[in-house]
PDB file of N, CA and C in Angstrom:
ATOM      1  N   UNK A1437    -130.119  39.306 -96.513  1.00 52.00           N
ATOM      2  CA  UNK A1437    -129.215  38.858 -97.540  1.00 52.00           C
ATOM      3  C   UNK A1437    -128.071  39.861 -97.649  1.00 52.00           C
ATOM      4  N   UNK A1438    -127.203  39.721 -98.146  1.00 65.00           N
ATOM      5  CA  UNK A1438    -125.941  39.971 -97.809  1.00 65.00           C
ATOM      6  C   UNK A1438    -125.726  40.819 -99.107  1.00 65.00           C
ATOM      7  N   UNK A1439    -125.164  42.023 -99.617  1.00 68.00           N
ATOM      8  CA  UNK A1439    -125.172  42.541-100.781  1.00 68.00           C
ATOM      9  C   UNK A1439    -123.799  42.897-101.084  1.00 68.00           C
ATOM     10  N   UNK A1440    -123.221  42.223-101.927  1.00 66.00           N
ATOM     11  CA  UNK A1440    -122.138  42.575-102.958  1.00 66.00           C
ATOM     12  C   UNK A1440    -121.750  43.924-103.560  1.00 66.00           C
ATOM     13  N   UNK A1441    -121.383  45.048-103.271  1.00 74.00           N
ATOM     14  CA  UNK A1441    -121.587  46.236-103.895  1.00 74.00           C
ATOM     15  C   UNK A1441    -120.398  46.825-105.038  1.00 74.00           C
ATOM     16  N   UNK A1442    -119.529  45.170-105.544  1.00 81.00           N
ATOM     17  CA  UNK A1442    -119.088  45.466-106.645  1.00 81.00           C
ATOM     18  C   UNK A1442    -119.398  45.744-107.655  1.00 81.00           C
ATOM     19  N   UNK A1443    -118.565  46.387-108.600  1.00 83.00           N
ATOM     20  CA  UNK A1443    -119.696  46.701-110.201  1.00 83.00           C
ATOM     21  C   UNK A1443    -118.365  46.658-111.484  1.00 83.00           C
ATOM     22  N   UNK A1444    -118.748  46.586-112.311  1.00 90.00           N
ATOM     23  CA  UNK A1444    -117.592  45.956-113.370  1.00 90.00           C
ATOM     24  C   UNK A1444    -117.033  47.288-113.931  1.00 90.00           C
ATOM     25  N   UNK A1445    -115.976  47.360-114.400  1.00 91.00           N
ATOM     26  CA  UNK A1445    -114.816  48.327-114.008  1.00 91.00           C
ATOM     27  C   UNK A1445    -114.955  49.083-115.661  1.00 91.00           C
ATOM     28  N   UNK A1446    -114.545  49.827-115.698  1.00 93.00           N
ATOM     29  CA  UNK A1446    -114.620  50.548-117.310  1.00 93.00           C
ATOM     30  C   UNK A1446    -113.860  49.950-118.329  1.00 93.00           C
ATOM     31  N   UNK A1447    -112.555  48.509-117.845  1.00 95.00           N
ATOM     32  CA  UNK A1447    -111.940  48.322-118.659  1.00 95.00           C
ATOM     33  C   UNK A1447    -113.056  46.895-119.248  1.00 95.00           C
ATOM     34  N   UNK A1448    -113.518  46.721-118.198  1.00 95.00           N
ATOM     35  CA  UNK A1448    -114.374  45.143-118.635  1.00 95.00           C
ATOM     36  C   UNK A1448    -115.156  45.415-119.042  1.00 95.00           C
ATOM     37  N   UNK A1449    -115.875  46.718-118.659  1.00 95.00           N
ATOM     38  CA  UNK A1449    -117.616  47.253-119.390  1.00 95.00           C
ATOM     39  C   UNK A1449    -116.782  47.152-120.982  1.00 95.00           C
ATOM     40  N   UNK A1450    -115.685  47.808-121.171  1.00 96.00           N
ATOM     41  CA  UNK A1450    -115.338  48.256-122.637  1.00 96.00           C
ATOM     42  C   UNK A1450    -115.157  46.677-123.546  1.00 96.00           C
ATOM     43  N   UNK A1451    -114.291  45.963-122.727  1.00 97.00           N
ATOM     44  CA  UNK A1451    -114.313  44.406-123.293  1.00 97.00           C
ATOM     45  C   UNK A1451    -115.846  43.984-123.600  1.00 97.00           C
ATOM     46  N   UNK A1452    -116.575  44.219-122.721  1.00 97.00           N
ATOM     47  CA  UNK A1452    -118.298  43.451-122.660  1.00 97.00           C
ATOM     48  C   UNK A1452    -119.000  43.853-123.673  1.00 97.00           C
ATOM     49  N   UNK A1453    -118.701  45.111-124.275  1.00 97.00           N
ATOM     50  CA  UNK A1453    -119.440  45.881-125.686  1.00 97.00           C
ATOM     51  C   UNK A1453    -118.780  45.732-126.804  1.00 97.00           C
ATOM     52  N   UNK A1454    -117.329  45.464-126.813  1.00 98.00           N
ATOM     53  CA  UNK A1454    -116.596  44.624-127.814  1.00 98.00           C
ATOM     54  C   UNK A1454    -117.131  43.313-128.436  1.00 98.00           C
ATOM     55  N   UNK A1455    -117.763  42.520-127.192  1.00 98.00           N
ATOM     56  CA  UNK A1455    -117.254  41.191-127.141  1.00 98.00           C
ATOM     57  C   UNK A1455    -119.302  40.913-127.582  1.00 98.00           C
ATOM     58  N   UNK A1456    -119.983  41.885-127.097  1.00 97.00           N
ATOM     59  CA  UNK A1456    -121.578  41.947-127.627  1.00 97.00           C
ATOM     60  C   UNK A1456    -121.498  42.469-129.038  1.00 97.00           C
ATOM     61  N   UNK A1457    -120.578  43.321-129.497  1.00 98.00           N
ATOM     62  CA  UNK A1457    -120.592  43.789-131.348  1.00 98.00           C
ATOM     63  C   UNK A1457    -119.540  42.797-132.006  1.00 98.00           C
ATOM     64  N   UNK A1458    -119.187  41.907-131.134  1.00 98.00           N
ATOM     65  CA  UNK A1458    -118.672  40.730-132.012  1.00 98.00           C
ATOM     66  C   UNK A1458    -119.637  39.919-132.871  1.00 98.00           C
ATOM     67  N   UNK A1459    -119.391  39.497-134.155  1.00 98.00           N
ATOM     68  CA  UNK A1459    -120.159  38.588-134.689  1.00 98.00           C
ATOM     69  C   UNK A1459    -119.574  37.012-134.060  1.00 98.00           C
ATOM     70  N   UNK A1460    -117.990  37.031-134.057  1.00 97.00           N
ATOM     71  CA  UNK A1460    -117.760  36.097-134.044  1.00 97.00           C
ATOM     72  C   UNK A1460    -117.540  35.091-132.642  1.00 97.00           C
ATOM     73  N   UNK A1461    -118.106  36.230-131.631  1.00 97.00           N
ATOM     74  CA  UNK A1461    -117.870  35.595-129.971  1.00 97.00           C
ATOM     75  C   UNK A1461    -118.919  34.881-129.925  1.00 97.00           C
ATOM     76  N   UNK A1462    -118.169  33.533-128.827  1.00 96.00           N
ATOM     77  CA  UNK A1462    -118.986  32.730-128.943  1.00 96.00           C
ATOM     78  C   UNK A1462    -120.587  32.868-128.233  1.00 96.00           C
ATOM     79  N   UNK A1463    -121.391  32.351-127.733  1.00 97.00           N
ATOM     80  CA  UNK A1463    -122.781  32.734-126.878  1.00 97.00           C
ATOM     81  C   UNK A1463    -122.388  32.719-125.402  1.00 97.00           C
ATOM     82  N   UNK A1464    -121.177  31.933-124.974  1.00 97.00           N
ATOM     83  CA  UNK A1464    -121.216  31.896-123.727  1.00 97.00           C
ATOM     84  C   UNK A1464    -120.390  32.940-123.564  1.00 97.00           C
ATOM     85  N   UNK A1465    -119.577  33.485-123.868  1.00 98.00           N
ATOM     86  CA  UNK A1465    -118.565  34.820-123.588  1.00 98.00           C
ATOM     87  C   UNK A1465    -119.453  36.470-123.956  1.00 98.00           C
ATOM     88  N   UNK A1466    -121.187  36.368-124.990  1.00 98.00           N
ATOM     89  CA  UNK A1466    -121.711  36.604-125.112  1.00 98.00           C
ATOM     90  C   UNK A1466    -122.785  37.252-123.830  1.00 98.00           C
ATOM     91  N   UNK A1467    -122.952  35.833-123.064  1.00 97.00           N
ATOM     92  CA  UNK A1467    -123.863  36.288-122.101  1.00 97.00           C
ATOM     93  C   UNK A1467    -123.263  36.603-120.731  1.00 97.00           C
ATOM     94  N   UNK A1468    -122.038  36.144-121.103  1.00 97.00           N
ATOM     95  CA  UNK A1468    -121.426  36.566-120.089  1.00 97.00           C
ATOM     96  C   UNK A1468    -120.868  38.313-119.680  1.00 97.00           C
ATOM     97  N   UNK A1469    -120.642  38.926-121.050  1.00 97.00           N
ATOM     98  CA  UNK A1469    -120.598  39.923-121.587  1.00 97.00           C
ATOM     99  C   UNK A1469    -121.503  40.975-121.213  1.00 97.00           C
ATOM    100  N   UNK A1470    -122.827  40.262-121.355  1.00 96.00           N
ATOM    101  CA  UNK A1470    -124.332  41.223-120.616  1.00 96.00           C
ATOM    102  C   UNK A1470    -124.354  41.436-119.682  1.00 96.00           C
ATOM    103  N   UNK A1471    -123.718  39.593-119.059  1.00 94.00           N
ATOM    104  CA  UNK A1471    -124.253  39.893-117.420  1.00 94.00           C
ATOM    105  C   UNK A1471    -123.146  41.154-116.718  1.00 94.00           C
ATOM    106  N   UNK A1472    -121.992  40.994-117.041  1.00 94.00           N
ATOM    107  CA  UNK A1472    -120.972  42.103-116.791  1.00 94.00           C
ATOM    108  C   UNK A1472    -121.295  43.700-117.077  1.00 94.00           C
ATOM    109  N   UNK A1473    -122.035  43.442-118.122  1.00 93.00           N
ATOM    110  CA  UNK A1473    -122.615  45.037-118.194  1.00 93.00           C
ATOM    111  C   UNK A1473    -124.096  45.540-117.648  1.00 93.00           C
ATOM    112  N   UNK A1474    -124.711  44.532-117.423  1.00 91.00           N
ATOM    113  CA  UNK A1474    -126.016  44.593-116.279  1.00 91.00           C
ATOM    114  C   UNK A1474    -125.862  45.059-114.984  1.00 91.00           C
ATOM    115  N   UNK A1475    -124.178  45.015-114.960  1.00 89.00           N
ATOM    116  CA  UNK A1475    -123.482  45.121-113.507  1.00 89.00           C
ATOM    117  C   UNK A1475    -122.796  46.547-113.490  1.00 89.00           C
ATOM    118  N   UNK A1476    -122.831  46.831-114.557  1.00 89.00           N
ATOM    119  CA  UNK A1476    -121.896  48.789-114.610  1.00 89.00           C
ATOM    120  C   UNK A1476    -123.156  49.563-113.973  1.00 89.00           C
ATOM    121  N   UNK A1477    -122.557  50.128-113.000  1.00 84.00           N
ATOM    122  CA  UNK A1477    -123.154  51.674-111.975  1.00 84.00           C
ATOM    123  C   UNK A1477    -124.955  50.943-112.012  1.00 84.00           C
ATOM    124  N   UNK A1478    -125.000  49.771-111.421  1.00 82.00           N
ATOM    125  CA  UNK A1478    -125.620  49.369-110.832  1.00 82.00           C
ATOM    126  C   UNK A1478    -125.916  48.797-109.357  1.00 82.00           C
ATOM    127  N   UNK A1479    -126.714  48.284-109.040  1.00 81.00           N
ATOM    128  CA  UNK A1479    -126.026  46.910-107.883  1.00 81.00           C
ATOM    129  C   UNK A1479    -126.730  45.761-108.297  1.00 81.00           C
ATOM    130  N   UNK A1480    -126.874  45.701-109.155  1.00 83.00           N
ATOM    131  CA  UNK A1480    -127.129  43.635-109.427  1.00 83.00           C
ATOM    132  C   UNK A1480    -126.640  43.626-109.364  1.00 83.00           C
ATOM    133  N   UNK A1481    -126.774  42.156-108.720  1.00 84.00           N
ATOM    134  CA  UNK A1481    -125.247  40.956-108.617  1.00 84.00           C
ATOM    135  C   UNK A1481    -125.668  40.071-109.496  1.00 84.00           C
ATOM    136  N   UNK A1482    -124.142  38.978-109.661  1.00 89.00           N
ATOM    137  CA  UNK A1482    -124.531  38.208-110.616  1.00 89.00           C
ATOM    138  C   UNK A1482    -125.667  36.692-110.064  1.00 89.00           C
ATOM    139  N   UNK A1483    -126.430  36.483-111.067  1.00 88.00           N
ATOM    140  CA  UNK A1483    -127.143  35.075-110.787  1.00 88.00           C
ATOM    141  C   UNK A1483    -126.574  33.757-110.044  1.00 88.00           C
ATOM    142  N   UNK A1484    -127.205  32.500-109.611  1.00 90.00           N
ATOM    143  CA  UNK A1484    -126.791  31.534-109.415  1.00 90.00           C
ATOM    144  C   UNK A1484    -126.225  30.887-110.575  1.00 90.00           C
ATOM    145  N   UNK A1485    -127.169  30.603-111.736  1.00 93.00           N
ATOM    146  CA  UNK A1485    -126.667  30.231-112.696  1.00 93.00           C
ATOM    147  C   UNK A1485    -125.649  30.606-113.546  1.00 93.00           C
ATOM    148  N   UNK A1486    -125.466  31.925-113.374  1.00 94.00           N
ATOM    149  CA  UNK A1486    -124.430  32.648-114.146  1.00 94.00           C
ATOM    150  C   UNK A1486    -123.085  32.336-114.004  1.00 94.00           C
ATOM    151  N   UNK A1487    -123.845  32.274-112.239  1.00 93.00           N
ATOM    152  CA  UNK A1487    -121.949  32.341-111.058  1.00 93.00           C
ATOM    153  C   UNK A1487    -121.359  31.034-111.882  1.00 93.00           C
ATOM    154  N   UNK A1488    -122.437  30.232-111.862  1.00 94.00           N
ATOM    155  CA  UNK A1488    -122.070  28.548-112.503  1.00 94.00           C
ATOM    156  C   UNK A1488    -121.620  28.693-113.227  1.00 94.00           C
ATOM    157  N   UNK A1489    -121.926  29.104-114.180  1.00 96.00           N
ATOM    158  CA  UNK A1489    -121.471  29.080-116.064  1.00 96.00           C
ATOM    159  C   UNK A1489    -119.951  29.494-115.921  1.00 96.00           C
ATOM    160  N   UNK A1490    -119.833  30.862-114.652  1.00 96.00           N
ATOM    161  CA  UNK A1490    -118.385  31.977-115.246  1.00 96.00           C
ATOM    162  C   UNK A1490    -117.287  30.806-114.261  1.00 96.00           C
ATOM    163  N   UNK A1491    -118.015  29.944-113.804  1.00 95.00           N
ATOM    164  CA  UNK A1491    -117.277  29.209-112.616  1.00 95.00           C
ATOM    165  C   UNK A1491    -116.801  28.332-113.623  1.00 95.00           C
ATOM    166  N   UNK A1492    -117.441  27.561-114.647  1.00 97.00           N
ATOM    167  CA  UNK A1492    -117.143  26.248-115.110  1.00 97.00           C
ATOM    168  C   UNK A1492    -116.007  27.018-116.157  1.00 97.00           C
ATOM    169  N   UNK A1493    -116.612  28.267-117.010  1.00 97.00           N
ATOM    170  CA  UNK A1493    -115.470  28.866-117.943  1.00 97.00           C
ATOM    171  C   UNK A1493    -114.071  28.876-117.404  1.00 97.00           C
ATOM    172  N   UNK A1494    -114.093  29.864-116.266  1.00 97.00           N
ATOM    173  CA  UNK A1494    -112.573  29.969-115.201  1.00 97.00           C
ATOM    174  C   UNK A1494    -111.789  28.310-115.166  1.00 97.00           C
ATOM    175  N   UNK A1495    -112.253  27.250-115.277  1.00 97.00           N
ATOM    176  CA  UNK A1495    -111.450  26.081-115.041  1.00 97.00           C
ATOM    177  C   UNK A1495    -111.429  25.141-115.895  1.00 97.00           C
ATOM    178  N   UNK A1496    -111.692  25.797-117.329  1.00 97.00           N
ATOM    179  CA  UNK A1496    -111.706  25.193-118.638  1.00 97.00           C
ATOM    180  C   UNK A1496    -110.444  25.706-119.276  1.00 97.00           C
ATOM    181  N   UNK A1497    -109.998  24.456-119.693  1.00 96.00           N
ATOM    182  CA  UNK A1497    -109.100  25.177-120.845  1.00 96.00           C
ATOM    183  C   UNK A1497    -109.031  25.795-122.069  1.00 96.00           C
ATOM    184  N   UNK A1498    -110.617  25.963-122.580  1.00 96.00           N
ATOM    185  CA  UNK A1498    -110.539  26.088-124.023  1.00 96.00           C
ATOM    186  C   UNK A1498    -111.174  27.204-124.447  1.00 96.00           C
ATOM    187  N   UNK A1499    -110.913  28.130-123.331  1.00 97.00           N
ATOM    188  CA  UNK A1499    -111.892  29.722-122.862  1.00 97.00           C
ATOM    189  C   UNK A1499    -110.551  30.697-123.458  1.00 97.00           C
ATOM    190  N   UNK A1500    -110.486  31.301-123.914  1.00 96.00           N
ATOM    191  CA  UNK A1500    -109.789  32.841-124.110  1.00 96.00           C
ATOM    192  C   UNK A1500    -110.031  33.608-122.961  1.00 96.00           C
ATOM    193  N   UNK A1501    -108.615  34.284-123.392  1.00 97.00           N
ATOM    194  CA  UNK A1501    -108.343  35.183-122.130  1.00 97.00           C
ATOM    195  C   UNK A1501    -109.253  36.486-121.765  1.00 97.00           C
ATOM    196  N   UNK A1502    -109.896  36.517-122.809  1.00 97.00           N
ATOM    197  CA  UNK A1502    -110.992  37.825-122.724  1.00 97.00           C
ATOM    198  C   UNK A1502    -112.690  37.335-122.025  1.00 97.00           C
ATOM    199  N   UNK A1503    -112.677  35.835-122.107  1.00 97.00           N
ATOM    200  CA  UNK A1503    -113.598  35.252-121.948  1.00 97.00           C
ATOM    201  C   UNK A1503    -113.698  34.947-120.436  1.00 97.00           C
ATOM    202  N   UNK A1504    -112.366  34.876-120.290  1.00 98.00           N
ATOM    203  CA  UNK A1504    -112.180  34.246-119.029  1.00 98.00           C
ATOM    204  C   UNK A1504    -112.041  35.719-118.138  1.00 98.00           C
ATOM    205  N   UNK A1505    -111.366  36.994-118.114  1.00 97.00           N
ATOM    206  CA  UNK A1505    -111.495  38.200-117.567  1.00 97.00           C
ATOM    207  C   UNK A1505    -112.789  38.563-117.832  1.00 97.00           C
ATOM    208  N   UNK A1506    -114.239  38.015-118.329  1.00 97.00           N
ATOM    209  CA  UNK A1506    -115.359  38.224-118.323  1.00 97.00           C
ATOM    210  C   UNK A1506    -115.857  37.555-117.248  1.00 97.00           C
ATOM    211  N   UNK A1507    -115.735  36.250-117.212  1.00 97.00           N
ATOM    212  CA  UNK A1507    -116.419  35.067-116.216  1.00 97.00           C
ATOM    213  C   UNK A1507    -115.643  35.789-114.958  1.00 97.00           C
ATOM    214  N   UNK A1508    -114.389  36.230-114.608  1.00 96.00           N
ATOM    215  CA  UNK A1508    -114.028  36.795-113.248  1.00 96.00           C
ATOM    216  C   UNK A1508    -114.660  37.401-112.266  1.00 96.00           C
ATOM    217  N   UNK A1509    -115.587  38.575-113.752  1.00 94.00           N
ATOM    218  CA  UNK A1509    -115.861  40.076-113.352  1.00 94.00           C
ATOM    219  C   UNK A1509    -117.449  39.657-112.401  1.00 94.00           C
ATOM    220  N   UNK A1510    -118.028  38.540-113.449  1.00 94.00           N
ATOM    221  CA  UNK A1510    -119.158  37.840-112.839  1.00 94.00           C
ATOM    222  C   UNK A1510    -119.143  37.504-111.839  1.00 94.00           C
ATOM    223  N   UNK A1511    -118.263  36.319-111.736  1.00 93.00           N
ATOM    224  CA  UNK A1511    -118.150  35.981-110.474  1.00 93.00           C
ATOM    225  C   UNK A1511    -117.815  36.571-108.827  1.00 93.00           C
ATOM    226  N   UNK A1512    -117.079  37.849-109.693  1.00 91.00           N
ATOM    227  CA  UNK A1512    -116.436  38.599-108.121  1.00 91.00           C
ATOM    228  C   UNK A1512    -117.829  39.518-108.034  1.00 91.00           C
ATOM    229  N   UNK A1513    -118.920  39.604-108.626  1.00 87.00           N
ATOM    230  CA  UNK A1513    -119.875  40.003-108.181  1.00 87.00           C
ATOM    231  C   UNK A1513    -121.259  39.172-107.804  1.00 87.00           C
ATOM    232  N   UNK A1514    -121.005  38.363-107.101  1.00 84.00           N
ATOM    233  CA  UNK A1514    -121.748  37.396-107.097  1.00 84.00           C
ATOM    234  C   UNK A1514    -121.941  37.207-106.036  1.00 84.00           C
ATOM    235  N   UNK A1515    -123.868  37.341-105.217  1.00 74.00           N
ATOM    236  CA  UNK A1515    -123.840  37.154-104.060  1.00 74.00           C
ATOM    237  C   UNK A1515    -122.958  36.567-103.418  1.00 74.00           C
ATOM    238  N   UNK A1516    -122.962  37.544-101.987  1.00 63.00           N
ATOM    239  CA  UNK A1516    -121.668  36.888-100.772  1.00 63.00           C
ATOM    240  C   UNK A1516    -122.147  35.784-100.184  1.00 63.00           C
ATOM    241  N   UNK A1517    -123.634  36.181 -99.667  1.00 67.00           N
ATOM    242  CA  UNK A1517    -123.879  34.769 -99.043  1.00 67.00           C
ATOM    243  C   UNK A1517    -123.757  33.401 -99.731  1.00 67.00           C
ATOM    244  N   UNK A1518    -123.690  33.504-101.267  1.00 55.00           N
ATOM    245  CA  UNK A1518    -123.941  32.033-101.927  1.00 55.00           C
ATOM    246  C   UNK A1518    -122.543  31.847-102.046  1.00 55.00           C
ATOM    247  N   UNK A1519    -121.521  32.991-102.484  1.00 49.00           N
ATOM    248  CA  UNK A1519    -120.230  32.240-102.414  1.00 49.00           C
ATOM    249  C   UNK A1519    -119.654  32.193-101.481  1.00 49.00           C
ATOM    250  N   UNK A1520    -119.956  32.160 -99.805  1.00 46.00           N
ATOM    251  CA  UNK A1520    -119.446  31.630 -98.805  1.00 46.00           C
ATOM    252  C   UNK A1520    -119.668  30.271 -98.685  1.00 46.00           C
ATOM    253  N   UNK A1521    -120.830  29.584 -99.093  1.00 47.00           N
ATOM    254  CA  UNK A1521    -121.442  28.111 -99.307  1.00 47.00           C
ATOM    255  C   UNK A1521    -120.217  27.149 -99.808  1.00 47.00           C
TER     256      UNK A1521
END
């Protein structure tokens, strides 16, 4: 299997702990938030399902811009072999 050895950057880790001590973010910018920080000075990559979720956010219109530089960070870490498919 093919390993991704990106990891989410200090400006997105800082958004991802913002956006987790939010009361008012929604659950999906929420978990998206984790999965981005599951990913600081680690090497997980992101899930299948996840890739899905940050995939469907990226081509929605009704995502914020902080939400959507979350779903990115996911996705650009997201097994290689599945996003060559």
């Amino acid at each position: 299997m093919s390993v991704n050895t990106k990891q989410t950057s200090k400006v997105v880790a800082t958004l991802a702990s913002h956006t987790l001590h939010d009361p008012k973010a929604s659950v999906i910018a929420k978990s998206l938030a984790a999965s981005a920080l599951s990913q600081t000075h680690t090497k997980n990559q992101t899930g299948a399902e996840m890739e899905h979720k940050a995939g469907q956010v990226l081509h929605s219109n009704k995502y914020s811009k902080d939400t959507k530089t979350l779903a990115a960070s996911v996705v650009a870490q997201a097994n290689k072999e599945r996003k060559a498919k």
